[in-house]
Short mmCIF file of C-alpha atoms in Angstrom, two decimals:
data_model
loop_
_atom_site.label_atom_id
_atom_site.label_comp_id
_atom_site.label_asym_id
_atom_site.label_seq_id
_atom_site.Cartn_x
_atom_site.Cartn_y
_atom_site.Cartn_z
CA MET C 1 4.97 14.95 -31.24
CA GLY C 2 5.95 17.99 -29.16
CA LEU C 3 5.00 18.63 -25.57
CA GLY C 4 2.46 21.25 -26.65
CA GLU C 5 0.69 18.76 -28.89
CA LEU C 6 0.79 16.17 -26.13
CA LEU C 7 -0.78 18.61 -23.67
CA SER C 8 -3.43 19.69 -26.13
CA GLY C 9 -4.36 16.02 -26.47
CA VAL C 10 -4.80 15.80 -22.73
CA GLU C 11 -6.74 19.04 -22.62
CA ASP C 12 -9.10 17.76 -25.30
CA ALA C 13 -9.73 14.58 -23.40
CA SER C 14 -11.75 14.09 -20.26
CA LEU C 15 -9.05 15.52 -18.00
CA SER C 16 -10.05 19.12 -18.68
CA TRP C 17 -10.91 21.82 -16.21
CA GLY C 18 -14.66 22.08 -16.89
CA SER C 19 -16.09 24.02 -19.83
CA ASP C 20 -15.63 27.70 -20.60
CA GLU C 21 -19.39 28.23 -20.48
CA GLU C 22 -19.44 26.80 -16.99
CA SER C 23 -16.90 29.26 -15.66
CA ALA C 24 -18.09 32.24 -17.66
CA GLY C 25 -20.58 34.57 -16.00
CA SER C 26 -19.87 33.34 -12.49
CA SER C 27 -17.51 35.18 -10.20
CA GLU C 28 -17.83 32.65 -7.40
CA ALA C 29 -14.60 30.89 -6.53
CA ARG C 30 -14.50 27.29 -7.66
CA ILE C 31 -12.72 24.38 -6.04
CA PRO C 32 -10.89 22.01 -8.41
CA LEU C 33 -11.68 18.33 -7.90
CA LEU C 34 -10.78 14.95 -9.31
CA ARG C 35 -13.79 12.73 -10.00
CA PHE C 36 -13.61 8.93 -10.04
CA ARG C 37 -15.79 5.85 -9.66
CA VAL C 38 -15.56 3.03 -7.15
CA GLU C 39 -17.99 0.11 -7.34
CA GLY C 40 -20.22 2.19 -9.61
CA ASP C 41 -20.49 5.13 -7.20
CA ALA C 42 -19.08 8.55 -8.13
CA PHE C 43 -16.66 10.26 -5.75
CA ALA C 44 -14.47 13.33 -5.83
CA VAL C 45 -11.47 14.58 -3.91
CA GLU C 46 -9.96 18.04 -3.89
CA ALA C 47 -7.39 18.20 -6.68
CA ALA C 48 -4.99 19.90 -4.27
CA HIS C 49 -4.57 16.55 -2.51
CA VAL C 50 -3.87 14.60 -5.73
CA ARG C 51 -0.16 14.03 -6.31
CA GLU C 52 -0.45 11.75 -9.30
CA ILE C 53 -2.44 8.99 -10.94
CA VAL C 54 -0.71 5.73 -11.75
CA GLY C 55 -1.86 2.88 -13.95
CA ARG C 56 -0.93 -0.76 -13.75
CA VAL C 57 1.45 -1.41 -10.90
CA SER C 58 2.11 -4.55 -8.98
CA LEU C 59 0.72 -4.46 -5.46
CA THR C 60 2.09 -6.60 -2.66
CA ALA C 61 -0.26 -7.84 0.02
CA LEU C 62 0.57 -6.66 3.50
CA PRO C 63 0.69 -9.54 6.01
CA GLY C 64 -1.84 -9.04 8.76
CA ALA C 65 -3.44 -5.98 7.19
CA PRO C 66 -7.18 -5.39 7.39
CA ALA C 67 -9.23 -5.99 4.24
CA HIS C 68 -9.48 -2.30 3.37
CA ILE C 69 -5.72 -2.16 2.72
CA ARG C 70 -5.29 -3.50 -0.79
CA GLY C 71 -1.51 -3.68 -0.60
CA ILE C 72 1.63 -1.63 -0.95
CA MET C 73 3.72 -0.57 -3.92
CA VAL C 74 7.07 1.03 -4.53
CA LEU C 75 6.85 4.32 -6.35
CA ARG C 76 10.18 6.05 -6.98
CA ARG C 77 11.75 4.47 -3.89
CA GLN C 78 8.81 5.36 -1.69
CA VAL C 79 6.53 2.72 -0.24
CA VAL C 80 2.92 3.75 -0.73
CA GLY C 81 0.02 1.96 0.91
CA VAL C 82 -3.06 1.49 -1.25
CA LEU C 83 -6.53 1.71 0.20
CA ASP C 84 -9.49 -0.26 -1.12
CA LEU C 85 -12.12 2.46 -0.86
CA GLY C 86 -14.94 0.10 -1.77
CA ARG C 87 -14.16 -2.16 1.16
CA PHE C 88 -13.45 0.72 3.52
CA LEU C 89 -16.80 2.36 2.79
CA LYS C 90 -18.49 -1.06 2.67
CA LEU C 91 -19.92 -0.35 -0.78
CA ASP C 92 -21.84 -3.09 -2.60
CA ARG C 93 -19.32 -4.83 -4.82
CA LEU C 94 -19.83 -4.67 -8.54
CA ASP C 95 -18.13 -6.93 -11.01
CA ALA C 96 -15.84 -4.16 -12.21
CA THR C 97 -14.47 -6.24 -15.07
CA VAL C 98 -17.99 -6.33 -16.52
CA ALA C 99 -19.09 -2.84 -15.54
CA ILE C 100 -16.02 -0.88 -16.61
CA GLY C 101 -13.18 -3.15 -17.63
CA PRO C 102 -10.01 -3.77 -15.66
CA SER C 103 -7.85 -1.51 -17.85
CA ALA C 104 -9.69 1.55 -16.53
CA ALA C 105 -8.55 0.91 -12.95
CA ARG C 106 -6.06 3.41 -11.56
CA ILE C 107 -4.38 4.27 -8.29
CA VAL C 108 -4.83 7.87 -7.25
CA ILE C 109 -1.97 9.01 -5.02
CA LEU C 110 -3.25 11.44 -2.40
CA GLU C 111 -1.22 13.61 -0.09
CA THR C 112 -2.29 15.29 3.10
CA ALA C 113 -0.19 16.88 5.81
CA LEU C 114 0.12 13.50 7.55
CA PHE C 115 -0.24 10.80 4.91
CA THR C 116 0.63 9.79 1.38
CA VAL C 117 -1.84 7.12 0.37
CA GLY C 118 -2.97 5.46 -2.85
CA ILE C 119 -6.65 4.88 -3.47
CA TYR C 120 -7.61 2.11 -5.85
CA VAL C 121 -10.37 3.37 -8.16
CA ASP C 122 -12.23 1.58 -10.94
CA GLN C 123 -12.20 4.58 -13.27
CA VAL C 124 -10.94 8.16 -13.21
CA GLU C 125 -13.63 10.37 -14.72
CA GLY C 126 -11.61 13.58 -14.92
CA LEU C 127 -11.08 16.95 -13.37
CA ASP C 128 -13.98 19.16 -12.42
CA SER C 129 -14.61 22.23 -10.30
CA TRP C 130 -17.45 22.97 -7.92
CA PRO C 131 -18.54 26.38 -6.66
CA GLN C 132 -17.24 27.03 -3.16
CA SER C 133 -20.80 27.34 -1.88
CA ALA C 134 -21.55 23.78 -3.00
CA VAL C 135 -18.60 22.48 -1.01
CA GLN C 136 -19.35 24.52 2.08
CA ALA C 137 -23.04 23.63 2.17
CA HIS C 138 -22.31 20.11 3.43
CA ASP C 139 -25.52 19.07 1.73
CA VAL C 140 -25.26 15.29 1.75
CA PRO C 141 -28.47 13.37 1.07
CA GLU C 142 -29.56 10.85 3.66
CA SER C 143 -30.18 8.26 0.95
CA ILE C 144 -26.50 7.32 0.90
CA SER C 145 -25.10 4.97 3.52
CA LYS C 146 -24.31 6.31 6.97
CA ARG C 147 -20.69 5.19 6.64
CA THR C 148 -20.16 6.98 3.33
CA ARG C 149 -21.91 10.06 4.73
CA SER C 150 -19.51 10.16 7.66
CA PHE C 151 -16.63 10.73 5.22
CA ALA C 152 -18.50 13.09 2.90
CA ARG C 153 -17.77 16.81 2.78
CA ALA C 154 -20.44 17.58 0.22
CA ALA C 155 -22.48 16.02 -2.55
CA ARG C 156 -23.73 17.29 -5.87
CA PHE C 157 -26.21 16.08 -8.48
CA GLU C 158 -25.01 16.46 -12.04
CA ASP C 159 -26.50 14.76 -15.08
CA GLU C 160 -28.77 12.74 -12.78
CA SER C 161 -25.74 11.32 -11.02
CA LEU C 162 -24.70 11.97 -7.44
CA THR C 163 -21.03 12.71 -6.78
CA ILE C 164 -19.74 12.65 -3.23
CA LEU C 165 -16.84 14.88 -2.27
CA LEU C 166 -14.78 12.96 0.28
CA ASN C 167 -13.28 14.49 3.40
CA ILE C 168 -9.92 13.01 2.61
CA GLU C 169 -8.16 13.99 5.84
CA LYS C 170 -10.82 12.25 7.94
CA LEU C 171 -10.94 9.25 5.64
CA LEU C 172 -7.19 8.66 5.67
CA ASP C 173 -6.98 9.26 9.39
CA ASP C 174 -9.65 6.62 10.05
CA ALA C 175 -8.16 4.15 7.57
CA ALA C 176 -4.69 4.32 9.14
CA VAL C 177 -3.59 1.38 11.28
CA ARG C 178 -1.11 2.63 13.84
CA MET Y 1 19.82 -8.76 13.48
CA LEU Y 2 20.05 -6.77 10.28
CA PRO Y 3 22.42 -3.97 11.32
CA PHE Y 4 20.96 -1.33 9.04
CA ALA Y 5 17.27 -1.97 9.56
CA GLU Y 6 15.04 0.47 11.43
CA GLN Y 7 17.96 2.78 11.95
CA ASN Y 8 17.20 6.40 12.61
CA ALA Y 9 19.60 8.36 10.52
CA GLY Y 10 21.92 10.56 12.49
CA GLY Y 11 23.41 12.92 9.95
CA GLU Y 12 24.58 12.56 6.37
CA ALA Y 13 27.68 10.52 7.18
CA ASN Y 14 25.63 7.94 9.04
CA GLU Y 15 23.10 7.83 6.23
CA GLU Y 16 25.83 7.31 3.65
CA ALA Y 17 27.35 4.53 5.74
CA ARG Y 18 23.94 2.92 6.15
CA ILE Y 19 23.31 2.95 2.40
CA GLN Y 20 26.70 1.43 1.63
CA ALA Y 21 26.62 -1.19 4.38
CA GLU Y 22 25.97 -4.71 3.15
CA VAL Y 23 24.59 -7.79 4.79
CA ASP Y 24 24.18 -11.32 3.44
CA VAL Y 25 20.65 -12.63 3.60
CA LEU Y 26 18.87 -15.85 2.76
CA ARG Y 27 15.82 -15.22 0.61
CA PHE Y 28 12.83 -17.50 0.80
CA ARG Y 29 9.20 -17.64 -0.17
CA LEU Y 30 6.57 -18.60 2.35
CA ARG Y 31 3.51 -18.99 0.13
CA PRO Y 32 2.43 -15.47 -0.99
CA PHE Y 33 5.15 -13.67 0.96
CA GLU Y 34 8.80 -13.21 0.07
CA LEU Y 35 11.11 -12.83 3.02
CA VAL Y 36 14.76 -12.70 4.01
CA VAL Y 37 16.56 -13.70 7.16
CA GLU Y 38 20.14 -12.88 8.01
CA LEU Y 39 22.33 -15.58 6.47
CA ALA Y 40 24.65 -15.66 9.48
CA ALA Y 41 21.81 -17.03 11.60
CA ILE Y 42 21.42 -20.15 9.42
CA SER Y 43 24.05 -22.89 9.56
CA SER Y 44 22.51 -25.14 6.87
CA VAL Y 45 19.31 -25.79 4.94
CA LEU Y 46 17.53 -29.13 5.26
CA ASP Y 47 14.47 -30.74 3.70
CA PHE Y 48 11.37 -30.92 5.88
CA GLU Y 49 11.76 -34.69 6.34
CA GLU Y 50 15.31 -34.29 7.61
CA ALA Y 51 14.09 -32.05 10.41
CA GLN Y 52 11.85 -34.67 12.02
CA GLY Y 53 11.97 -34.38 15.80
CA MET Y 54 13.60 -30.95 15.70
CA ILE Y 55 12.03 -27.95 17.42
CA LEU Y 56 10.66 -25.80 14.58
CA LEU Y 57 10.03 -22.09 14.50
CA ASP Y 58 7.34 -21.40 11.93
CA PRO Y 59 6.63 -17.82 10.78
CA ALA Y 60 3.55 -18.93 8.79
CA PRO Y 61 0.87 -18.64 11.51
CA TYR Y 62 2.11 -15.13 12.38
CA LEU Y 63 1.61 -14.14 8.73
CA GLY Y 64 -1.97 -15.35 8.70
CA LEU Y 65 -1.05 -18.63 6.98
CA LEU Y 66 -1.64 -22.27 7.89
CA PRO Y 67 1.32 -23.94 9.66
CA SER Y 68 4.09 -25.22 7.37
CA ARG Y 69 3.90 -28.92 6.54
CA ALA Y 70 6.58 -29.04 3.84
CA GLY Y 71 9.43 -27.07 2.31
CA HIS Y 72 12.89 -26.22 3.48
CA ILE Y 73 14.08 -25.90 7.06
CA GLY Y 74 16.94 -23.62 8.05
CA LEU Y 75 19.02 -25.08 10.87
CA LEU Y 76 19.70 -22.18 13.19
CA GLU Y 77 23.17 -21.51 14.53
CA ALA Y 78 23.39 -23.28 17.87
CA ARG Y 79 22.97 -21.16 21.01
CA GLY Y 80 23.16 -24.21 23.22
CA GLY Y 81 20.29 -26.62 23.85
CA PRO Y 82 18.50 -28.76 21.27
CA PRO Y 83 18.77 -27.97 17.55
CA ILE Y 84 16.17 -25.51 16.29
CA GLY Y 85 14.91 -25.27 12.72
CA LEU Y 86 13.26 -22.38 10.94
CA CYS Y 87 10.49 -23.14 8.43
CA LEU Y 88 11.53 -21.40 5.21
CA GLY Y 89 9.03 -22.65 2.65
CA GLU Y 90 10.92 -22.42 -0.64
CA VAL Y 91 14.49 -21.16 -0.41
CA TRP Y 92 15.54 -18.95 -3.33
CA GLY Y 93 19.17 -18.48 -2.37
CA ALA Y 94 21.62 -16.14 -0.71
CA GLU Y 95 21.82 -12.45 -1.64
CA SER Y 96 23.90 -9.52 -0.57
CA TRP Y 97 21.75 -6.57 0.42
CA SER Y 98 22.87 -2.97 0.80
CA GLY Y 99 20.98 -0.35 2.77
CA GLU Y 100 19.94 1.17 -0.55
CA ARG Y 101 17.49 -1.69 -1.01
CA LEU Y 102 15.69 -0.94 2.23
CA LEU Y 103 12.63 1.24 2.36
CA GLU Y 104 10.75 2.74 5.23
CA LEU Y 105 7.12 1.73 5.57
CA PRO Y 106 4.51 4.49 5.77
CA SER Y 107 3.79 5.27 9.40
CA TRP Y 108 0.08 4.63 8.92
CA LEU Y 109 0.79 0.99 8.02
CA LYS Y 110 3.44 0.05 10.55
CA GLY Y 111 0.79 -1.03 13.04
CA THR Y 112 -0.52 -3.71 10.69
CA LEU Y 113 2.69 -5.73 10.41
CA PRO Y 114 3.02 -8.92 12.45
CA VAL Y 115 5.52 -8.66 15.32
CA ILE Y 116 7.87 -11.15 13.66
CA LEU Y 117 8.60 -8.75 10.79
CA ARG Y 118 10.82 -5.70 10.92
CA LYS Y 119 9.00 -2.41 10.38
CA ALA Y 120 10.68 -1.81 7.05
CA CYS Y 121 10.92 -3.72 3.80
CA GLY Y 122 13.26 -4.38 0.94
CA TYR Y 123 12.60 -4.64 -2.76
CA ASP Y 124 14.17 -6.41 -5.68
CA ASN Y 125 14.90 -5.45 -9.29
CA LEU Y 126 11.33 -6.28 -10.25
CA LYS Y 127 10.03 -3.95 -7.52
CA ARG Y 128 8.72 -6.92 -5.56
CA ILE Y 129 8.47 -6.23 -1.85
CA VAL Y 130 10.57 -8.49 0.36
CA TRP Y 131 9.85 -8.66 4.07
CA MET Y 132 12.54 -9.03 6.72
CA LEU Y 133 12.08 -11.67 9.37
CA ASP Y 134 12.97 -10.64 12.93
CA LEU Y 135 14.35 -13.91 14.20
CA ASP Y 136 14.69 -12.74 17.79
CA ARG Y 137 11.02 -11.79 17.88
CA LEU Y 138 10.04 -15.11 16.32
CA ARG Y 139 12.06 -16.95 18.97
CA GLN Y 140 10.32 -14.93 21.70
CA ALA Y 141 6.89 -15.45 20.16
CA GLY Y 142 7.50 -19.18 19.64
#
């Protein structure tokens, strides 16, 4: 299989940049996002912050670390800390092995100006893009928990499901233990 | 003290020297955590029963673990005074470590590490993280 065929396979799968119909007829700038699920809730981060997504890796517990730090791993000679977003946001815990299956779990490596951090997610749903106005509106419903809202940049209903766009700089800054 | 740990690189020559420098360490497992201590600090390894009556330094409580009640004890090189033992859990053996095996911890995590560990870590061929015990800090804390 050539690289082109490999890429077309990826493009056909869920990791595609929205549909053509979605982007056609709208001149508004769109912001690319990565969507994922943690404890059944849907979240998104700006794709610009996503360095890579890794599958099964062995995590080492960090002695003395708070519960929201799931562990650390070595990725190409770099130590990366992995955040348990479910614990950090105090989400109700689902039995992920029943709800999704453990093989769907991934670690999303995020980069900001200050931090490189992995986020443990139950399932990566794919790439998406939201209109800039939806991101700037900061329209976050009050039905979600106060803690999650404090790290939300925006929220959007799609297919009767709410996706929360995380303010990743604020989240990582608050999760850091200095 | 591990001579290459926590060193701030001062130019390429220093960095090269740091990577090539080697130190002998004793690797041990204290329940979930794998650690090393500088081999030169340990004069011999005893069973727990053989260390009865000895002053023991135990890293376990500083790692969030219950105090050691079994396992190996490293007899520390004498600095004068009574003999002091170091609780080692299960000793895996001696290894020679080069600076290449040392990795810097992300700055956002350094604050979480117990004071008895150096703010860096090593890793083995299986990419398992190995922590480095700071014996001086453990002595001070104990």
